PDB file of C-alpha atoms and ligand atoms in Angstrom:
ATOM      1  CA  UNK A   1      70.637   5.692 190.732  1.00 92.00           C
ATOM      2  CA  UNK A   2      73.855   5.808 192.743  1.00 97.00           C
ATOM      3  CA  UNK A   3      75.796   2.606 193.466  1.00 98.00           C
ATOM      4  CA  UNK A   4      76.120   1.731 197.136  1.00 98.00           C
ATOM      5  CA  UNK A   5      78.984  -0.666 197.877  1.00 98.00           C
ATOM      6  CA  UNK A   6      79.484  -2.150 201.338  1.00 98.00           C
ATOM      7  CA  UNK A   7      83.050  -3.322 201.962  1.00 98.00           C
ATOM      8  CA  UNK A   8      83.104  -5.423 205.131  1.00 98.00           C
ATOM      9  CA  UNK A   9      86.903  -5.918 204.901  1.00 98.00           C
ATOM     10  CA  UNK A  10      87.998  -8.633 207.404  1.00 98.00           C
ATOM     11  CA  UNK A  11      85.115  -8.051 209.804  1.00 98.00           C
ATOM     12  CA  UNK A  12      82.093 -10.001 211.113  1.00 98.00           C
ATOM     13  CA  UNK A  13      81.681 -13.714 211.811  1.00 98.00           C
ATOM     14  CA  UNK A  14      79.077 -16.049 210.392  1.00 98.00           C
ATOM     15  CA  UNK A  15      76.487 -15.387 213.103  1.00 98.00           C
ATOM     16  CA  UNK A  16      76.923 -11.642 212.678  1.00 98.00           C
ATOM     17  CA  UNK A  17      76.384 -11.989 208.944  1.00 98.00           C
ATOM     18  CA  UNK A  18      73.298 -14.178 209.383  1.00 98.00           C
ATOM     19  CA  UNK A  19      71.827 -11.652 211.793  1.00 98.00           C
ATOM     20  CA  UNK A  20      72.725  -8.785 209.444  1.00 98.00           C
ATOM     21  CA  UNK A  21      70.957 -10.526 206.581  1.00 98.00           C
ATOM     22  CA  UNK A  22      67.861 -11.071 208.718  1.00 98.00           C
ATOM     23  CA  UNK A  23      67.747  -7.396 209.700  1.00 98.00           C
ATOM     24  CA  UNK A  24      68.218  -5.959 206.210  1.00 98.00           C
ATOM     25  CA  UNK A  25      65.707  -8.320 204.621  1.00 97.00           C
ATOM     26  CA  UNK A  26      63.357  -6.373 202.299  1.00 95.00           C
ATOM     27  CA  UNK A  27      64.946  -3.066 203.302  1.00 97.00           C
ATOM     28  CA  UNK A  28      67.710  -2.911 200.699  1.00 97.00           C
ATOM     29  CA  UNK A  29      67.409  -1.918 197.080  1.00 97.00           C
ATOM     30  CA  UNK A  30      69.071  -4.922 195.456  1.00 97.00           C
ATOM     31  CA  UNK A  31      69.470  -3.104 192.140  1.00 97.00           C
ATOM     32  CA  UNK A  32      72.048  -0.572 193.332  1.00 97.00           C
ATOM     33  CA  UNK A  33      73.560  -2.172 196.444  1.00 98.00           C
ATOM     34  CA  UNK A  34      76.548  -4.504 196.282  1.00 98.00           C
ATOM     35  CA  UNK A  35      78.040  -6.306 199.281  1.00 98.00           C
ATOM     36  CA  UNK A  36      81.708  -7.210 199.583  1.00 98.00           C
ATOM     37  CA  UNK A  37      81.819  -9.601 202.559  1.00 98.00           C
ATOM     38  CA  UNK A  38      84.712 -11.844 203.509  1.00 98.00           C
ATOM     39  CA  UNK A  39      85.036 -14.842 201.178  1.00 98.00           C
ATOM     40  CA  UNK A  40      83.432 -17.473 203.480  1.00 98.00           C
ATOM     41  CA  UNK A  41      80.194 -15.444 203.568  1.00 98.00           C
ATOM     42  CA  UNK A  42      79.822 -14.524 199.892  1.00 98.00           C
ATOM     43  CA  UNK A  43      77.389 -17.365 199.277  1.00 98.00           C
ATOM     44  CA  UNK A  44      75.144 -16.267 202.137  1.00 98.00           C
ATOM     45  CA  UNK A  45      74.527 -13.075 200.156  1.00 98.00           C
ATOM     46  CA  UNK A  46      74.337 -14.557 196.667  1.00 98.00           C
ATOM     47  CA  UNK A  47      71.886 -17.230 197.880  1.00 98.00           C
ATOM     48  CA  UNK A  48      69.530 -14.419 198.834  1.00 98.00           C
ATOM     49  CA  UNK A  49      69.958 -12.738 195.450  1.00 98.00           C
ATOM     50  CA  UNK A  50      71.978  -9.803 196.689  1.00 98.00           C
ATOM     51  CA  UNK A  51      74.606  -8.490 194.297  1.00 98.00           C
ATOM     52  CA  UNK A  52      77.887  -9.550 195.759  1.00 98.00           C
ATOM     53  CA  UNK A  53      81.545  -8.955 195.033  1.00 98.00           C
ATOM     54  CA  UNK A  54      84.956 -10.102 196.119  1.00 98.00           C
ATOM     55  CA  UNK A  55      87.355  -7.765 197.918  1.00 98.00           C
ATOM     56  CA  UNK A  56      90.163  -8.994 195.643  1.00 98.00           C
ATOM     57  CA  UNK A  57      91.023 -11.746 193.134  1.00 98.00           C
ATOM     58  CA  UNK A  58      94.213 -13.581 192.285  1.00 98.00           C
ATOM     59  CA  UNK A  59      96.119 -12.242 189.266  1.00 97.00           C
ATOM     60  CA  UNK A  60      96.279 -15.827 187.930  1.00 97.00           C
ATOM     61  CA  UNK A  61      93.339 -17.921 186.833  1.00 96.00           C
ATOM     62  CA  UNK A  62      94.854 -21.271 187.904  1.00 93.00           C
ATOM     63  CA  UNK A  63      97.963 -22.429 189.606  1.00 92.00           C
ATOM     64  CA  UNK A  64      99.983 -23.012 192.704  1.00 95.00           C
ATOM     65  CA  UNK A  65      99.477 -19.882 194.744  1.00 95.00           C
ATOM     66  CA  UNK A  66      98.937 -20.938 198.308  1.00 95.00           C
ATOM     67  CA  UNK A  67      96.359 -18.820 200.066  1.00 94.00           C
ATOM     68  CA  UNK A  68      95.114 -17.042 196.957  1.00 95.00           C
ATOM     69  CA  UNK A  69      91.647 -17.387 195.430  1.00 95.00           C
ATOM     70  CA  UNK A  70      90.837 -17.695 191.756  1.00 97.00           C
ATOM     71  CA  UNK A  71      88.192 -15.651 189.998  1.00 98.00           C
ATOM     72  CA  UNK A  72      86.643 -18.937 188.813  1.00 98.00           C
ATOM     73  CA  UNK A  73      86.177 -20.108 192.394  1.00 98.00           C
ATOM     74  CA  UNK A  74      84.630 -16.766 193.298  1.00 98.00           C
ATOM     75  CA  UNK A  75      82.278 -16.950 190.334  1.00 98.00           C
ATOM     76  CA  UNK A  76      81.063 -20.290 191.713  1.00 98.00           C
ATOM     77  CA  UNK A  77      80.208 -18.477 194.944  1.00 98.00           C
ATOM     78  CA  UNK A  78      78.117 -15.970 193.017  1.00 98.00           C
ATOM     79  CA  UNK A  79      80.196 -12.821 192.587  1.00 98.00           C
ATOM     80  CA  UNK A  80      79.503 -10.410 189.759  1.00 98.00           C
ATOM     81  CA  UNK A  81      81.905  -7.688 190.964  1.00 98.00           C
ATOM     82  CA  UNK A  82      85.402  -7.481 192.408  1.00 98.00           C
ATOM     83  CA  UNK A  83      87.392  -4.714 193.995  1.00 98.00           C
ATOM     84  CA  UNK A  84      90.880  -4.355 192.544  1.00 98.00           C
ATOM     85  CA  UNK A  85      93.702  -2.321 194.037  1.00 98.00           C
ATOM     86  CA  UNK A  86      92.135  -1.425 197.348  1.00 98.00           C
ATOM     87  CA  UNK A  87      94.637   0.596 199.346  1.00 97.00           C
ATOM     88  CA  UNK A  88      94.903  -2.141 201.977  1.00 97.00           C
ATOM     89  CA  UNK A  89      95.840  -4.715 199.301  1.00 97.00           C
ATOM     90  CA  UNK A  90      98.349  -2.308 197.808  1.00 96.00           C
ATOM     91  CA  UNK A  91      99.826  -1.687 201.262  1.00 95.00           C
ATOM     92  CA  UNK A  92     100.058  -5.222 202.657  1.00 96.00           C
ATOM     93  CA  UNK A  93     100.287  -7.370 199.509  1.00 94.00           C
ATOM     94  CA  UNK A  94     102.324  -5.401 196.973  1.00 89.00           C
ATOM     95  CA  UNK A  95      99.227  -5.213 194.787  1.00 92.00           C
ATOM     96  CA  UNK A  96     100.552  -2.376 192.615  1.00 93.00           C
ATOM     97  CA  UNK A  97     102.446  -4.996 190.581  1.00 94.00           C
ATOM     98  CA  UNK A  98      99.358  -7.019 189.711  1.00 97.00           C
ATOM     99  CA  UNK A  99      96.642  -4.437 189.061  1.00 98.00           C
ATOM    100  CA  UNK A 100      96.654  -4.657 185.274  1.00 98.00           C
ATOM    101  CA  UNK A 101      96.559  -8.473 185.282  1.00 98.00           C
ATOM    102  CA  UNK A 102      93.742  -8.568 187.843  1.00 98.00           C
ATOM    103  CA  UNK A 103      91.665  -6.081 185.837  1.00 98.00           C
ATOM    104  CA  UNK A 104      92.224  -8.081 182.653  1.00 98.00           C
ATOM    105  CA  UNK A 105      91.315 -11.413 184.200  1.00 98.00           C
ATOM    106  CA  UNK A 106      88.158 -10.130 185.897  1.00 98.00           C
ATOM    107  CA  UNK A 107      86.883  -8.365 182.779  1.00 98.00           C
ATOM    108  CA  UNK A 108      87.603 -11.403 180.598  1.00 98.00           C
ATOM    109  CA  UNK A 109      85.446 -13.419 182.962  1.00 98.00           C
ATOM    110  CA  UNK A 110      82.647 -10.819 182.792  1.00 98.00           C
ATOM    111  CA  UNK A 111      83.190  -9.726 186.357  1.00 98.00           C
ATOM    112  CA  UNK A 112      82.777  -5.989 186.874  1.00 98.00           C
ATOM    113  CA  UNK A 113      85.792  -4.259 188.349  1.00 98.00           C
ATOM    114  CA  UNK A 114      85.739  -1.520 190.948  1.00 98.00           C
ATOM    115  CA  UNK A 115      89.237  -0.127 190.671  1.00 98.00           C
ATOM    116  CA  UNK A 116      90.352   1.659 193.837  1.00 98.00           C
ATOM    117  CA  UNK A 117      92.687   4.618 193.513  1.00 98.00           C
ATOM    118  CA  UNK A 118      93.698   7.430 195.829  1.00 97.00           C
ATOM    119  CA  UNK A 119      96.595   9.550 196.968  1.00 95.00           C
ATOM    120  CA  UNK A 120      98.331   9.153 200.283  1.00 90.00           C
ATOM    121  CA  UNK A 121      98.284  12.707 201.568  1.00 78.00           C
ATOM    122  CA  UNK A 122      97.136  16.183 200.815  1.00 66.00           C
ATOM    123  CA  UNK A 123      99.918  17.495 198.600  1.00 75.00           C
ATOM    124  CA  UNK A 124      99.908  19.865 195.630  1.00 87.00           C
ATOM    125  CA  UNK A 125      97.214  19.381 192.982  1.00 88.00           C
ATOM    126  CA  UNK A 126      99.882  18.492 190.463  1.00 90.00           C
ATOM    127  CA  UNK A 127     101.334  15.754 192.669  1.00 92.00           C
ATOM    128  CA  UNK A 128      97.884  14.342 193.385  1.00 94.00           C
ATOM    129  CA  UNK A 129      96.887  14.314 189.717  1.00 95.00           C
ATOM    130  CA  UNK A 130     100.156  12.724 188.616  1.00 95.00           C
ATOM    131  CA  UNK A 131      99.754  10.027 191.226  1.00 95.00           C
ATOM    132  CA  UNK A 132      96.172   9.282 190.160  1.00 97.00           C
ATOM    133  CA  UNK A 133      97.157   9.323 186.491  1.00 97.00           C
ATOM    134  CA  UNK A 134      99.775   6.641 187.139  1.00 97.00           C
ATOM    135  CA  UNK A 135      97.276   4.453 188.974  1.00 97.00           C
ATOM    136  CA  UNK A 136      94.710   4.879 186.184  1.00 98.00           C
ATOM    137  CA  UNK A 137      97.181   4.212 183.376  1.00 98.00           C
ATOM    138  CA  UNK A 138      98.536   1.121 185.079  1.00 97.00           C
ATOM    139  CA  UNK A 139      95.044  -0.385 185.256  1.00 97.00           C
ATOM    140  CA  UNK A 140      93.594   0.760 181.940  1.00 96.00           C
ATOM    141  CA  UNK A 141      96.177   1.038 179.205  1.00 94.00           C
ATOM    142  CA  UNK A 142      96.552  -2.695 178.501  1.00 95.00           C
ATOM    143  CA  UNK A 143      92.894  -3.488 178.977  1.00 96.00           C
ATOM    144  CA  UNK A 144      91.106  -0.961 176.806  1.00 96.00           C
ATOM    145  CA  UNK A 145      89.535  -3.485 174.457  1.00 97.00           C
ATOM    146  CA  UNK A 146      87.857  -5.176 177.441  1.00 98.00           C
ATOM    147  CA  UNK A 147      86.387  -2.054 179.058  1.00 97.00           C
ATOM    148  CA  UNK A 148      82.769  -1.472 178.056  1.00 94.00           C
ATOM    149  CA  UNK A 149      79.238  -0.819 179.321  1.00 85.00           C
ATOM    150  CA  UNK A 150      80.079   0.160 182.869  1.00 93.00           C
ATOM    151  CA  UNK A 151      82.149  -2.986 183.522  1.00 98.00           C
ATOM    152  CA  UNK A 152      84.872  -0.833 185.055  1.00 98.00           C
ATOM    153  CA  UNK A 153      84.126   1.696 187.762  1.00 98.00           C
ATOM    154  CA  UNK A 154      86.606   3.786 189.718  1.00 98.00           C
ATOM    155  CA  UNK A 155      86.424   4.150 193.489  1.00 98.00           C
ATOM    156  CA  UNK A 156      88.298   7.275 194.505  1.00 98.00           C
ATOM    157  CA  UNK A 157      89.485   6.714 198.075  1.00 98.00           C
ATOM    158  CA  UNK A 158      92.066   9.202 199.345  1.00 97.00           C
ATOM    159  CA  UNK A 159      94.188   7.069 201.640  1.00 96.00           C
ATOM    160  CA  UNK A 160      94.199   9.651 204.423  1.00 94.00           C
ATOM    161  CA  UNK A 161      90.431   9.499 204.525  1.00 96.00           C
ATOM    162  CA  UNK A 162      90.096   5.707 204.937  1.00 97.00           C
ATOM    163  CA  UNK A 163      89.033   4.923 208.506  1.00 97.00           C
ATOM    164  CA  UNK A 164      90.028   8.409 209.714  1.00 96.00           C
ATOM    165  CA  UNK A 165      86.563  10.040 209.972  1.00 95.00           C
ATOM    166  CA  UNK A 166      87.960  12.862 207.844  1.00 95.00           C
ATOM    167  CA  UNK A 167      86.635  13.495 204.346  1.00 97.00           C
ATOM    168  CA  UNK A 168      87.981  15.914 201.747  1.00 95.00           C
ATOM    169  CA  UNK A 169      86.106  19.199 201.452  1.00 93.00           C
ATOM    170  CA  UNK A 170      83.643  19.504 198.601  1.00 95.00           C
ATOM    171  CA  UNK A 171      85.864  21.586 196.333  1.00 95.00           C
ATOM    172  CA  UNK A 172      88.701  19.121 196.685  1.00 94.00           C
ATOM    173  CA  UNK A 173      86.349  16.265 195.813  1.00 97.00           C
ATOM    174  CA  UNK A 174      84.702  18.051 192.903  1.00 97.00           C
ATOM    175  CA  UNK A 175      88.083  18.942 191.410  1.00 97.00           C
ATOM    176  CA  UNK A 176      89.629  15.523 191.874  1.00 97.00           C
ATOM    177  CA  UNK A 177      86.637  13.550 190.619  1.00 98.00           C
ATOM    178  CA  UNK A 178      86.334  15.899 187.626  1.00 98.00           C
ATOM    179  CA  UNK A 179      90.011  15.365 186.930  1.00 98.00           C
ATOM    180  CA  UNK A 180      89.607  11.554 187.001  1.00 98.00           C
ATOM    181  CA  UNK A 181      86.572  11.592 184.691  1.00 98.00           C
ATOM    182  CA  UNK A 182      88.081  14.113 182.256  1.00 98.00           C
ATOM    183  CA  UNK A 183      91.454  12.402 182.150  1.00 98.00           C
ATOM    184  CA  UNK A 184      89.914   9.019 181.323  1.00 97.00           C
ATOM    185  CA  UNK A 185      87.587  10.563 178.748  1.00 97.00           C
ATOM    186  CA  UNK A 186      90.349  12.529 177.041  1.00 97.00           C
ATOM    187  CA  UNK A 187      93.003   9.817 177.177  1.00 97.00           C
ATOM    188  CA  UNK A 188      90.975   6.658 176.649  1.00 96.00           C
ATOM    189  CA  UNK A 189      87.627   7.905 175.278  1.00 95.00           C
ATOM    190  CA  UNK A 190      85.729   6.115 178.055  1.00 95.00           C
ATOM    191  CA  UNK A 191      82.991   7.469 180.311  1.00 96.00           C
ATOM    192  CA  UNK A 192      83.676   5.920 183.690  1.00 97.00           C
ATOM    193  CA  UNK A 193      81.602   6.205 186.850  1.00 98.00           C
ATOM    194  CA  UNK A 194      83.453   7.373 189.945  1.00 98.00           C
ATOM    195  CA  UNK A 195      82.473   6.352 193.472  1.00 98.00           C
ATOM    196  CA  UNK A 196      83.743   8.092 196.562  1.00 98.00           C
ATOM    197  CA  UNK A 197      85.148   6.065 199.475  1.00 98.00           C
ATOM    198  CA  UNK A 198      86.704   7.012 202.809  1.00 98.00           C
ATOM    199  CA  UNK A 199      84.882   7.618 206.109  1.00 98.00           C
ATOM    200  CA  UNK A 200      81.426   7.883 204.557  1.00 98.00           C
ATOM    201  CA  UNK A 201      79.058   8.066 207.528  1.00 98.00           C
ATOM    202  CA  UNK A 202      75.747   9.411 208.766  1.00 98.00           C
ATOM    203  CA  UNK A 203      77.300  12.739 209.757  1.00 98.00           C
ATOM    204  CA  UNK A 204      78.827  13.567 206.383  1.00 98.00           C
ATOM    205  CA  UNK A 205      76.543  11.889 203.829  1.00 98.00           C
ATOM    206  CA  UNK A 206      74.342  14.982 203.381  1.00 98.00           C
ATOM    207  CA  UNK A 207      77.436  17.020 202.517  1.00 97.00           C
ATOM    208  CA  UNK A 208      78.680  14.378 200.065  1.00 98.00           C
ATOM    209  CA  UNK A 209      75.253  14.123 198.469  1.00 98.00           C
ATOM    210  CA  UNK A 210      75.559  17.749 197.340  1.00 97.00           C
ATOM    211  CA  UNK A 211      78.332  16.717 194.927  1.00 97.00           C
ATOM    212  CA  UNK A 212      76.646  15.815 191.671  1.00 96.00           C
ATOM    213  CA  UNK A 213      79.772  14.237 190.184  1.00 96.00           C
ATOM    214  CA  UNK A 214      79.775  11.375 192.715  1.00 98.00           C
ATOM    215  CA  UNK A 215      78.170   8.274 191.161  1.00 98.00           C
ATOM    216  CA  UNK A 216      78.051   6.242 194.374  1.00 98.00           C
ATOM    217  CA  UNK A 217      79.960   5.235 197.490  1.00 98.00           C
ATOM    218  CA  UNK A 218      82.336   2.547 198.730  1.00 98.00           C
ATOM    219  CA  UNK A 219      81.585   2.269 202.415  1.00 98.00           C
ATOM    220  CA  UNK A 220      83.725   0.507 205.009  1.00 98.00           C
ATOM    221  CA  UNK A 221      83.058   0.988 208.740  1.00 98.00           C
ATOM    222  CA  UNK A 222      79.516   2.355 208.453  1.00 98.00           C
ATOM    223  CA  UNK A 223      78.406  -0.704 206.470  1.00 98.00           C
ATOM    224  CA  UNK A 224      79.239  -3.083 209.338  1.00 98.00           C
ATOM    225  CA  UNK A 225      76.341  -2.006 211.508  1.00 98.00           C
ATOM    226  CA  UNK A 226      73.041  -2.815 209.773  1.00 98.00           C
ATOM    227  CA  UNK A 227      71.148   0.034 211.461  1.00 98.00           C
ATOM    228  CA  UNK A 228      73.695   2.640 210.385  1.00 98.00           C
ATOM    229  CA  UNK A 229      73.953   1.139 206.925  1.00 98.00           C
ATOM    230  CA  UNK A 230      70.185   1.133 206.404  1.00 98.00           C
ATOM    231  CA  UNK A 231      69.959   4.723 207.639  1.00 98.00           C
ATOM    232  CA  UNK A 232      72.793   5.680 205.282  1.00 98.00           C
ATOM    233  CA  UNK A 233      71.174   4.058 202.255  1.00 98.00           C
ATOM    234  CA  UNK A 234      67.981   6.046 202.920  1.00 97.00           C
ATOM    235  CA  UNK A 235      69.953   9.276 202.601  1.00 98.00           C
ATOM    236  CA  UNK A 236      71.546   8.356 199.260  1.00 98.00           C
ATOM    237  CA  UNK A 237      69.502   9.506 196.296  1.00 94.00           C
TER     238      UNK A 237
HETATM  239  P1  13P B   1      85.919   3.459 205.816  1.00 78.57           P
HETATM  240  O1  13P B   1      84.541   3.772 205.303  1.00 78.57           O
HETATM  241  O2  13P B   1      85.904   2.601 207.044  1.00 78.57           O
HETATM  242  O3  13P B   1      86.741   4.698 205.951  1.00 78.57           O
HETATM  243  O4  13P B   1      86.627   2.562 204.703  1.00 78.57           O
HETATM  244  C1  13P B   1      86.662   3.024 203.416  1.00 78.57           C
HETATM  245  C2  13P B   1      87.128   1.933 202.543  1.00 78.57           C
HETATM  246  O5  13P B   1      88.297   1.578 202.537  1.00 78.57           O
HETATM  247  C3  13P B   1      86.128   1.268 201.701  1.00 78.57           C
HETATM  248  O6  13P B   1      86.742   0.435 200.775  1.00 78.57           O
END
């Protein structure tokens, strides 16, 4: 069963979320769907027994970091997953520096990590693979003893595809996702699931579904509208 992850980013207000929850009631497979709403609304999902995650966590467990949120506080709200290293966190918050610490802290607390990686533009295969290797090594090499039983998943999101309505062609995706899986297997002896993220929508999902190597999706814009999201989930096998 593929994982379906809905990343709301900084969208929707409380009334929108309440309405969303009403409309999706009994229409979502709770086993393979995980919602990543904004922090104030996490509890609205966990109270209804949806699987819910945080879009980020602090790299520190406690301390004086104004504006940050601790994994312990998020656990109290009901999260069982967190994204780490989403492109938008790397871009606006210098997240590259903290990836390894965030992965370690989440895994220690038994929170599953969806590690986001992806290159910034279509360059040579070698450049793309080297870039992805660096992002993988940064997150994994100091945390190997903590990675087990699917508690770390990769979301491959080419930056140029996020919010652009453009997705990579199937060969590009097959090659890149194979590279990620093979590299992690050969270097770290771990079998890691890889999700695809970036402009997943109702027009392209049938094309993406042809790629057997994709283990699920991280969906931004299309997850914000409950009708589109429900229609999308029906097409994912
Ligand atoms: P879009 O689906 O809006 O392109 O966003 C992708 C994304 O960043 C999910 O984390």
